[in-house]
DNA sequence: TATCAGTTTAGAATGATTCTAAAGTGTTGA
DNA sequence: TCAACACTTTAGAATCATTCTAAACTGATA
């Protein structure tokens, strides 16, 4: 709790009640993938009612400070990922199935990068079926 | 034009005026990535005004018949791809830059597929910066 | 050419996300 | 300690891509 406050301060974020609750949930040591909606639901289960606007604000604040990654897997919701290491995903849209691939993956045979551009990140999504 | 009609018929799609125009534009031999909006704009330039509802309907009809691929690269619009071969992409969200990687890419070091699931498709997105 | 299933369309609805602006709160310097 | 203020939260409105509705239209068929 004081660790969380320090953690927030060290990221130039005021430790408000809401941010403390959200950070406490997100950064509890287990990797998580959340959407604004799923986060709201989880917090509500724990009797922490925080407005959706604040949940969106906070996810973005954390993202902008590098505490979360953003995943675009489906067109109709954004996932935030507490695992900020370089990693990839198994994903099944139909089944809402999303898990990390933390093993080192190598992508071979890439053509040369287009002129005047530079690779920012290589993202591998392994789409699964039942 | 009659080729297009035949092409549509052979995919169990009635060759309506609108579908003929859209297919004529999309399947002209050059690979394209379009959104509903960009397609509407391109057709308008060519003096073909087709309602957005029909553009969405048609893109989905074509997609469902395997004539297009769907790409989820950004959370706020869906791209359709006329290149239906297995392939990957260079992408820059900021610059609206999206091009095919047709070269064979190999992804090595994948962990084993989760139990009772099967790999449907492996998608590699190379995110670019300026 | 009549019939009908399939198609198109305007406009309304949806739903995730963002915006607005007013009220609340953490920080800080005196 | 506390006033002052910048930062934050929030309800509710707005946005915007996409989907839906239901009425008019049209391609296929006999
Ligand atoms: Mn993850
Ligand atoms: Mn949406
Ligand atoms: Zn992850
Ligand atoms: Zn492509």
GROMACS .gro file of C-alpha atoms (C1' of nucleotides) and ligand atoms in nm:
model
  324
    1UNK     CA    1   0.000   0.000   0.000
    2UNK     CA    2   0.280   0.237   0.082
    3UNK     CA    3   0.478   0.050  -0.177
    4UNK     CA    4   0.200   0.124  -0.421
    5UNK     CA    5   0.206   0.490  -0.328
    6UNK     CA    6   0.578   0.502  -0.379
    7UNK     CA    7   0.545   0.311  -0.700
    8UNK     CA    8   0.295   0.563  -0.832
    9UNK     CA    9   0.498   0.861  -0.716
   10UNK     CA   10   0.808   0.721  -0.877
   11UNK     CA   11   0.614   0.725  -1.202
   12UNK     CA   12   0.503   1.085  -1.159
   13UNK     CA   13   0.149   0.980  -1.084
   14UNK     CA   14  -0.032   1.111  -0.778
   15UNK     CA   15  -0.135   0.825  -0.555
   16UNK     CA   16  -0.508   0.886  -0.558
   17UNK     CA   17  -0.750   0.638  -0.402
   18UNK     CA   18  -0.854   0.518  -0.743
   19UNK     CA   19  -0.505   0.472  -0.880
   20UNK     CA   20  -0.399   0.286  -0.568
   21UNK     CA   21  -0.687   0.041  -0.605
   22UNK     CA   22  -0.626  -0.009  -0.975
   23UNK     CA   23  -0.249  -0.046  -0.941
   24UNK     CA   24  -0.300  -0.280  -0.647
   25UNK     CA   25  -0.512  -0.503  -0.863
   26UNK     CA   26  -0.307  -0.484  -1.181
   27UNK     CA   27   0.041  -0.512  -1.033
   28UNK     CA   28  -0.012  -0.789  -0.781
   29UNK     CA   29   0.260  -1.004  -0.934
   30UNK     CA   30   0.052  -1.205  -1.175
   31UNK     CA   31   0.043  -1.107  -1.541
   32UNK     CA   32  -0.295  -0.987  -1.657
   33UNK     CA   33  -0.474  -0.886  -1.972
   34UNK     CA   34  -0.760  -0.648  -1.910
   35UNK     CA   35  -1.003  -0.433  -2.097
   36UNK     CA   36  -1.163  -0.124  -1.941
   37UNK     CA   37  -1.479  -0.325  -1.901
   38UNK     CA   38  -1.318  -0.636  -1.751
   39UNK     CA   39  -1.116  -0.423  -1.510
   40UNK     CA   40  -1.429  -0.240  -1.400
   41UNK     CA   41  -1.602  -0.573  -1.340
   42UNK     CA   42  -1.313  -0.718  -1.139
   43UNK     CA   43  -1.291  -0.410  -0.920
   44UNK     CA   44  -1.665  -0.410  -0.866
   45UNK     CA   45  -1.642  -0.770  -0.741
   46UNK     CA   46  -1.398  -0.638  -0.485
   47UNK     CA   47  -1.641  -0.359  -0.391
   48UNK     CA   48  -1.435  -0.090  -0.553
   49UNK     CA   49  -1.662   0.120  -0.769
   50UNK     CA   50  -1.462   0.346  -0.994
   51UNK     CA   51  -1.612   0.536  -1.284
   52UNK     CA   52  -1.538   0.407  -1.630
   53UNK     CA   53  -1.396   0.746  -1.724
   54UNK     CA   54  -1.138   0.708  -1.449
   55UNK     CA   55  -1.063   0.353  -1.551
   56UNK     CA   56  -0.995   0.470  -1.904
   57UNK     CA   57  -0.790   0.764  -1.778
   58UNK     CA   58  -0.586   0.543  -1.549
   59UNK     CA   59  -0.519   0.272  -1.805
   60UNK     CA   60  -0.391   0.540  -2.039
   61UNK     CA   61  -0.184   0.709  -1.770
   62UNK     CA   62  -0.024   0.375  -1.685
   63UNK     CA   63   0.028   0.298  -2.053
   64UNK     CA   64   0.190   0.632  -2.117
   65UNK     CA   65   0.427   0.568  -1.832
   66UNK     CA   66   0.524   0.231  -1.969
   67UNK     CA   67   0.354   0.035  -1.694
   68UNK     CA   68   0.123  -0.139  -1.940
   69UNK     CA   69   0.134  -0.252  -2.301
   70UNK     CA   70  -0.155  -0.204  -2.534
   71UNK     CA   71  -0.276  -0.491  -2.754
   72UNK     CA   72  -0.490  -0.459  -3.062
   73UNK     CA   73  -0.630  -0.802  -3.119
   74UNK     CA   74  -0.986  -0.735  -3.209
   75UNK     CA   75  -1.148  -0.430  -3.355
   76UNK     CA   76  -1.393  -0.374  -3.079
   77UNK     CA   77  -1.194  -0.350  -2.762
   78UNK     CA   78  -0.846  -0.264  -2.647
   79UNK     CA   79  -0.652  -0.495  -2.418
   80UNK     CA   80  -0.392  -0.372  -2.173
   81UNK     CA   81  -0.117  -0.608  -2.071
   82UNK     CA   82   0.065  -0.598  -1.738
   83UNK     CA   83   0.349  -0.799  -1.887
   84UNK     CA   84   0.571  -0.528  -2.031
   85UNK     CA   85   0.851  -0.758  -2.141
   86UNK     CA   86   0.883  -0.833  -2.509
   87UNK     CA   87   0.652  -1.123  -2.567
   88UNK     CA   88   0.385  -1.262  -2.797
   89UNK     CA   89   0.039  -1.417  -2.769
   90UNK     CA   90  -0.184  -1.709  -2.836
   91UNK     CA   91  -0.525  -1.567  -2.910
   92UNK     CA   92  -0.871  -1.689  -2.993
   93UNK     CA   93  -1.119  -1.415  -3.053
   94UNK     CA   94  -1.415  -1.649  -3.048
   95UNK     CA   95  -1.321  -1.796  -2.712
   96UNK     CA   96  -1.178  -1.486  -2.546
   97UNK     CA   97  -0.864  -1.687  -2.503
   98UNK     CA   98  -0.543  -1.486  -2.462
   99UNK     CA   99  -0.219  -1.607  -2.312
  100UNK     CA  100   0.140  -1.498  -2.316
  101UNK     CA  101   0.419  -1.657  -2.511
  102UNK     CA  102   0.719  -1.567  -2.303
  103UNK     CA  103   0.957  -1.804  -2.474
  104UNK     CA  104   1.198  -1.643  -2.714
  105UNK     CA  105   1.055  -1.648  -3.059
  106UNK     CA  106   1.261  -1.581  -3.367
  107UNK     CA  107   1.117  -1.447  -3.687
  108UNK     CA  108   1.332  -1.542  -3.984
  109UNK     CA  109   1.318  -1.437  -4.345
  110UNK     CA  110   1.198  -1.079  -4.308
  111UNK     CA  111   1.261  -0.871  -4.620
  112UNK     CA  112   1.456  -0.555  -4.572
  113UNK     CA  113   1.288  -0.277  -4.385
  114UNK     CA  114   1.131  -0.013  -4.611
  115UNK     CA  115   1.347   0.293  -4.682
  116UNK     CA  116   1.367   0.553  -4.410
  117UNK     CA  117   1.172   0.344  -4.166
  118UNK     CA  118   1.286   0.152  -3.867
  119UNK     CA  119   1.145  -0.147  -3.688
  120UNK     CA  120   0.979  -0.055  -3.366
  121UNK     CA  121   0.846  -0.393  -3.264
  122UNK     CA  122   0.768  -0.731  -3.414
  123UNK     CA  123   0.438  -0.872  -3.299
  124UNK     CA  124   0.346  -1.236  -3.340
  125UNK     CA  125  -0.013  -1.341  -3.282
  126UNK     CA  126  -0.088  -1.711  -3.295
  127UNK     CA  127  -0.456  -1.738  -3.370
  128UNK     CA  128  -0.616  -2.048  -3.226
  129UNK     CA  129  -0.922  -2.253  -3.301
  130UNK     CA  130  -1.087  -2.496  -3.075
  131UNK     CA  131  -1.729  -0.675  -6.679
  132UNK     CA  132  -1.882  -1.004  -6.783
  133UNK     CA  133  -1.582  -1.162  -6.618
  134UNK     CA  134  -1.679  -0.980  -6.303
  135UNK     CA  135  -2.036  -1.101  -6.330
  136UNK     CA  136  -1.914  -1.455  -6.373
  137UNK     CA  137  -1.671  -1.412  -6.091
  138UNK     CA  138  -1.949  -1.298  -5.859
  139UNK     CA  139  -2.186  -1.571  -5.971
  140UNK     CA  140  -1.919  -1.832  -5.917
  141UNK     CA  141  -1.905  -1.714  -5.559
  142UNK     CA  142  -2.280  -1.736  -5.510
  143UNK     CA  143  -2.316  -1.362  -5.512
  144UNK     CA  144  -2.567  -1.190  -5.734
  145UNK     CA  145  -2.392  -0.952  -5.969
  146UNK     CA  146  -2.567  -0.634  -5.867
  147UNK     CA  147  -2.458  -0.294  -5.996
  148UNK     CA  148  -2.295  -0.214  -5.666
  149UNK     CA  149  -2.108  -0.541  -5.630
  150UNK     CA  150  -1.981  -0.516  -5.985
  151UNK     CA  151  -1.841  -0.170  -5.918
  152UNK     CA  152  -1.684  -0.272  -5.590
  153UNK     CA  153  -1.539  -0.598  -5.723
  154UNK     CA  154  -1.414  -0.415  -6.032
  155UNK     CA  155  -1.223  -0.177  -5.811
  156UNK     CA  156  -1.096  -0.429  -5.555
  157UNK     CA  157  -0.998  -0.710  -5.789
  158UNK     CA  158  -0.824  -0.518  -6.064
  159UNK     CA  159  -0.505  -0.716  -6.025
  160UNK     CA  160  -0.324  -0.493  -5.778
  161UNK     CA  161  -0.326  -0.587  -5.412
  162UNK     CA  162  -0.512  -0.341  -5.194
  163UNK     CA  163  -0.582  -0.271  -4.831
  164UNK     CA  164  -0.907  -0.082  -4.778
  165UNK     CA  165  -1.135   0.031  -4.501
  166UNK     CA  166  -1.505   0.091  -4.556
  167UNK     CA  167  -1.431   0.460  -4.551
  168UNK     CA  168  -1.133   0.452  -4.787
  169UNK     CA  169  -1.325   0.232  -5.029
  170UNK     CA  170  -1.618   0.471  -5.024
  171UNK     CA  171  -1.383   0.762  -5.097
  172UNK     CA  172  -1.210   0.583  -5.385
  173UNK     CA  173  -1.539   0.490  -5.545
  174UNK     CA  174  -1.670   0.843  -5.504
  175UNK     CA  175  -1.365   0.975  -5.691
  176UNK     CA  176  -1.472   0.747  -5.974
  177UNK     CA  177  -1.827   0.886  -5.955
  178UNK     CA  178  -1.969   0.571  -5.805
  179UNK     CA  179  -2.179   0.665  -5.508
  180UNK     CA  180  -2.269   0.359  -5.304
  181UNK     CA  181  -2.417   0.378  -4.957
  182UNK     CA  182  -2.188   0.298  -4.667
  183UNK     CA  183  -2.430   0.028  -4.554
  184UNK     CA  184  -2.384  -0.146  -4.887
  185UNK     CA  185  -2.009  -0.104  -4.872
  186UNK     CA  186  -2.004  -0.272  -4.532
  187UNK     CA  187  -2.242  -0.542  -4.652
  188UNK     CA  188  -2.033  -0.610  -4.958
  189UNK     CA  189  -1.700  -0.618  -4.778
  190UNK     CA  190  -1.847  -0.871  -4.540
  191UNK     CA  191  -2.003  -1.075  -4.819
  192UNK     CA  192  -1.669  -1.086  -4.998
  193UNK     CA  193  -1.491  -1.169  -4.674
  194UNK     CA  194  -1.729  -1.451  -4.597
  195UNK     CA  195  -1.666  -1.595  -4.938
  196UNK     CA  196  -1.293  -1.587  -4.889
  197UNK     CA  197  -1.235  -1.311  -5.143
  198UNK     CA  198  -1.088  -1.079  -4.880
  199UNK     CA  199  -0.892  -1.110  -4.560
  200UNK     CA  200  -0.968  -0.904  -4.256
  201UNK     CA  201  -0.689  -0.728  -4.067
  202UNK     CA  202  -0.708  -0.594  -3.715
  203UNK     CA  203  -0.420  -0.356  -3.686
  204UNK     CA  204  -0.569  -0.068  -3.499
  205UNK     CA  205  -0.861  -0.055  -3.265
  206UNK     CA  206  -1.056   0.197  -3.458
  207UNK     CA  207  -1.097   0.060  -3.804
  208UNK     CA  208  -1.100  -0.270  -3.986
  209UNK     CA  209  -0.887  -0.324  -4.294
  210UNK     CA  210  -0.978  -0.564  -4.570
  211UNK     CA  211  -0.700  -0.712  -4.777
  212UNK     CA  212  -0.736  -0.825  -5.137
  213UNK     CA  213  -0.425  -1.039  -5.102
  214UNK     CA  214  -0.570  -1.365  -4.972
  215UNK     CA  215  -0.242  -1.556  -4.976
  216UNK     CA  216  -0.073  -1.623  -4.645
  217UNK     CA  217   0.135  -1.318  -4.584
  218UNK     CA  218   0.238  -1.064  -4.324
  219UNK     CA  219   0.266  -0.687  -4.291
  220UNK     CA  220   0.481  -0.388  -4.223
  221UNK     CA  221   0.265  -0.139  -4.043
  222UNK     CA  222   0.289   0.208  -3.900
  223UNK     CA  223  -0.025   0.328  -3.733
  224UNK     CA  224   0.095   0.684  -3.707
  225UNK     CA  225   0.176   0.708  -4.074
  226UNK     CA  226  -0.104   0.495  -4.214
  227UNK     CA  227   0.168   0.285  -4.367
  228UNK     CA  228   0.071  -0.073  -4.451
  229UNK     CA  229   0.247  -0.302  -4.696
  230UNK     CA  230   0.261  -0.670  -4.762
  231UNK     CA  231   0.542  -0.903  -4.672
  232UNK     CA  232   0.503  -1.174  -4.930
  233UNK     CA  233   0.836  -1.337  -4.868
  234UNK     CA  234   0.822  -1.657  -4.671
  235UNK     CA  235   0.866  -1.585  -4.306
  236UNK     CA  236   0.946  -1.851  -4.053
  237UNK     CA  237   0.854  -1.822  -3.688
  238UNK     CA  238   1.083  -2.036  -3.472
  239UNK     CA  239   1.069  -2.122  -3.107
  240UNK     CA  240   0.695  -2.134  -3.050
  241UNK     CA  241   0.600  -2.319  -2.733
  242UNK     CA  242   0.359  -2.603  -2.772
  243UNK     CA  243   0.005  -2.516  -2.861
  244UNK     CA  244  -0.231  -2.505  -2.563
  245UNK     CA  245  -0.424  -2.825  -2.495
  246UNK     CA  246  -0.725  -2.888  -2.714
  247UNK     CA  247  -0.655  -2.593  -2.934
  248UNK     CA  248  -0.518  -2.580  -3.281
  249UNK     CA  249  -0.330  -2.313  -3.469
  250UNK     CA  250  -0.545  -2.138  -3.719
  251UNK     CA  251  -0.302  -1.876  -3.842
  252UNK     CA  252   0.021  -1.712  -3.738
  253UNK     CA  253   0.020  -1.338  -3.790
  254UNK     CA  254   0.336  -1.131  -3.791
  255UNK     CA  255   0.306  -0.755  -3.776
  256UNK     CA  256   0.626  -0.555  -3.809
  257UNK     CA  257   0.556  -0.219  -3.651
  258UNK     CA  258   0.755   0.063  -3.803
  259UNK     CA  259   0.865   0.404  -3.691
  260UNK     CA  260   0.984   0.683  -3.908
  261DT     C1'  261  -4.368  -1.052  -6.751
  262DA     C1'  262  -4.505  -1.184  -6.268
  263DT     C1'  263  -4.313  -1.335  -5.870
  264DC     C1'  264  -4.005  -1.359  -5.501
  265DA     C1'  265  -3.581  -1.403  -5.271
  266DG     C1'  266  -3.192  -1.139  -5.238
  267DT     C1'  267  -3.010  -0.657  -5.220
  268DT     C1'  268  -2.975  -0.170  -5.132
  269DT     C1'  269  -3.051   0.220  -4.857
  270DA     C1'  270  -3.161   0.610  -4.525
  271DG     C1'  271  -3.170   0.670  -4.096
  272DA     C1'  272  -3.176   0.495  -3.629
  273DA     C1'  273  -2.929   0.225  -3.292
  274DT     C1'  274  -2.520   0.044  -3.070
  275DG     C1'  275  -2.118   0.038  -2.801
  276DA     C1'  276  -1.648   0.137  -2.699
  277DT     C1'  277  -1.411   0.527  -2.614
  278DT     C1'  278  -1.333   1.024  -2.552
  279DC     C1'  279  -1.471   1.474  -2.412
  280DT     C1'  280  -1.662   1.846  -2.109
  281DA     C1'  281  -1.689   2.101  -1.727
  282DA     C1'  282  -1.788   2.103  -1.254
  283DA     C1'  283  -1.676   1.915  -0.806
  284DG     C1'  284  -1.320   1.689  -0.527
  285DT     C1'  285  -0.839   1.594  -0.357
  286DG     C1'  286  -0.322   1.553  -0.306
  287DT     C1'  287   0.073   1.855  -0.259
  288DT     C1'  288   0.320   2.222  -0.105
  289DG     C1'  289   0.501   2.646   0.079
  290DA     C1'  290   0.429   2.979   0.427
  291DT     C1'  291  -0.163   2.368   0.996
  292DC     C1'  292  -0.382   2.520   0.598
  293DA     C1'  293  -0.476   2.809   0.194
  294DA     C1'  294  -0.406   2.784  -0.275
  295DC     C1'  295  -0.379   2.549  -0.681
  296DA     C1'  296  -0.275   2.202  -1.003
  297DC     C1'  297  -0.416   1.755  -1.078
  298DT     C1'  298  -0.791   1.411  -1.069
  299DT     C1'  299  -1.247   1.216  -1.074
  300DT     C1'  300  -1.693   1.190  -1.248
  301DA     C1'  301  -2.166   1.206  -1.471
  302DG     C1'  302  -2.332   1.268  -1.866
  303DA     C1'  303  -2.287   1.419  -2.338
  304DA     C1'  304  -2.047   1.353  -2.763
  305DT     C1'  305  -1.804   1.085  -3.111
  306DC     C1'  306  -1.758   0.761  -3.458
  307DA     C1'  307  -1.704   0.312  -3.672
  308DT     C1'  308  -2.011  -0.027  -3.740
  309DT     C1'  309  -2.457  -0.274  -3.729
  310DC     C1'  310  -2.948  -0.286  -3.751
  311DT     C1'  311  -3.424  -0.198  -3.930
  312DA     C1'  312  -3.762  -0.194  -4.241
  313DA     C1'  313  -3.913  -0.027  -4.667
  314DA     C1'  314  -3.813   0.017  -5.158
  315DC     C1'  315  -3.573  -0.202  -5.533
  316DT     C1'  316  -3.390  -0.555  -5.855
  317DG     C1'  317  -3.185  -0.991  -6.046
  318DA     C1'  318  -3.327  -1.459  -6.141
  319DT     C1'  319  -3.651  -1.772  -6.281
  320DA     C1'  320  -4.040  -1.988  -6.510
  321LIG    MN1  321  -0.031  -1.087  -2.217
  322LIG    MN1  322  -1.645   0.063  -3.187
  323LIG    ZN1  323   0.096  -1.049  -2.285
  324LIG    ZN1  324  -0.179  -0.759  -4.710
   0.00000   0.00000   0.00000
